[in-house]
Phi, psi and omega in degrees: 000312172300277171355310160329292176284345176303329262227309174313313170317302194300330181287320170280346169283325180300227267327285211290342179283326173267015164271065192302316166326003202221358167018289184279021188238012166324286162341282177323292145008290194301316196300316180322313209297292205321294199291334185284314174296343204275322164330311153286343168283316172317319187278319176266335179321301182292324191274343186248338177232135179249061171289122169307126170287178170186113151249151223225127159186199185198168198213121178254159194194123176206213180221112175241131154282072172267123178234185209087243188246067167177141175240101186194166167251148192181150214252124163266156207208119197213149161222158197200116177248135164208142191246151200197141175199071169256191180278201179272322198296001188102325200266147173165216173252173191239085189242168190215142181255092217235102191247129140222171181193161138209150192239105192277135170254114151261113158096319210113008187228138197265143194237132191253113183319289247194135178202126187234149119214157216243132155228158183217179198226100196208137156268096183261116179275358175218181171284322157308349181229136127206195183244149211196139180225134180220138142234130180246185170214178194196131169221116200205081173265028141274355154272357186125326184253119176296337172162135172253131196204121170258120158249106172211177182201173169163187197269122160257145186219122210255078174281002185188139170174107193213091162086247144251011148296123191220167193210107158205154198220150183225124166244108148172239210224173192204143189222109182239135180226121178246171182233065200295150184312318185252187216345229189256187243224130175220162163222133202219135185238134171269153178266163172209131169216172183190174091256199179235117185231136183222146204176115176310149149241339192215159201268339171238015186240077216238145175253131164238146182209150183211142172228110173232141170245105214230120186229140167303118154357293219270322198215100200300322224289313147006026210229159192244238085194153172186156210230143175210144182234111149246187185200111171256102170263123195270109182273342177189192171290007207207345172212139183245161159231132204240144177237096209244156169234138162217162172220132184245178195202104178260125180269356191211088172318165175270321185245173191270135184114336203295107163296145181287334197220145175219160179226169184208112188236154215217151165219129186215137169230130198268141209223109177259177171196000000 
């Protein structure tokens, strides 16, 4: 029956993915989905496991250094909920809410760089399997883009995962529509593969890494990837400090003028609850 609903989640995010005229009322959207949707999972979760649920997040605020194609500092800003309703064994569903952004004051006037927000889903049927559905919306025009929306699902695999050690890789499709600052409006659906990886060094000290590889079906040439290296220092339960890199690499800008690799070097502080 939760299968059922994983499956319901995915159908009502296409619904909500072909108003493309109404985009910007995404944002809203995702917050409604995360809570509205998460209700009927709770109600058969509970009738087959009578498990404590548990929601979780955190709220970030930092300094990012971006070079490419802009070289300026600038205050990032981020929030993140996730909601788990597993067994003792790990299994059942997962969902996560995801805001991140950031905004440069130029002249006395606030510029907003960047706005993602994501929310995603995955139901693990073994300790090692499960299946995930995400959607995002995106506005970053200084990559190229007036707003972008992302759908996809696919198989996740779990090779390892102990405490903060971790191991996992994922395949699978994306159906994307963007509005890039220069020519029309396209839609192109992608292949995806990736991981995730995480590892203590220290008893407060632990490295997290993500690798994403994102290519258009029709046209290989098309591909995207970006890489993130953090190091999280746990200062206590309530607070982290993340000293983070990312580097992303578009081989086919959406507008002219556009650079292929942008970087990022980041010090961000995390408030969890």
């Amino acid at each position: 029956r939760r299968t059922k609903v994983f499956f319901f989640k995915v159908i009502c995010f296409s619904l909500i993915s072909t108003q493309g005229g109404l985009m910007k009322k995404v944002i809203y959207t995702f917050v409604g989905a995360y809570f509205t949707l998460l209700t009927p999972v709770d109600v058969l979760s509970q009738a087959d496991n009578p498990n404590k649920s548990q929601l979780s997040g955190d709220v970030t605020v930092g300094l990012m250094k971006m070079s490419g194609n802009t070289d300026t500092e600038t205050f990032s800003y981020g929030l993140k909920l996730s909601h788990q309703m597993l067994t003792p064994e790990k299994l059942g569903n997962q969902a996560y809410f995801k805001l991140k952004g950031t905004e440069q004051e130029t002249n006395d006037q606030t510029i907003q760089e960047e706005l993602k927000i994501s929310l995603y889903d995955d139901y693990s049927f073994s300790r090692t399997s499960a299946i995930y559905g995400k959607m995002s919306y995106l506005e970053n025009e200084i990559q190229g883009y007036e707003h972008q929306e992302k759908l996809g699902g696919g198989y996740l695999h779990r090779w390892f995962e102990e405490g903060k050690t971790a191991f996992q890789t994922r395949l699978g499709y994306q159906a994307r529509f963007s509005t890039p600052t220069e020519g029309d409006s396209q839609h192109q659906n992608f292949f995806q593969a990736g991981f995730r990886g995480g590892f203590p060094i220290m008893e407060n000290i632990s490295v997290e890494t993500e690798f994403n590889y994102e290519a258009d079906i029709t046209e290989l040439d098309d591909y995207e990837t970006d890489f993130d290296l953090n190091v999280v220092f746990k200062v206590n339960q309530k607070i982290d400090i993340t000293i983070g890199y990312k580097i992303k690499y578009d081989n086919m800008p959406p507008a002219s003028g556009i650079e292929k690799t942008d970087t990022r070097v980041s010090t961000n502080l995390s408030y969890n609850f």
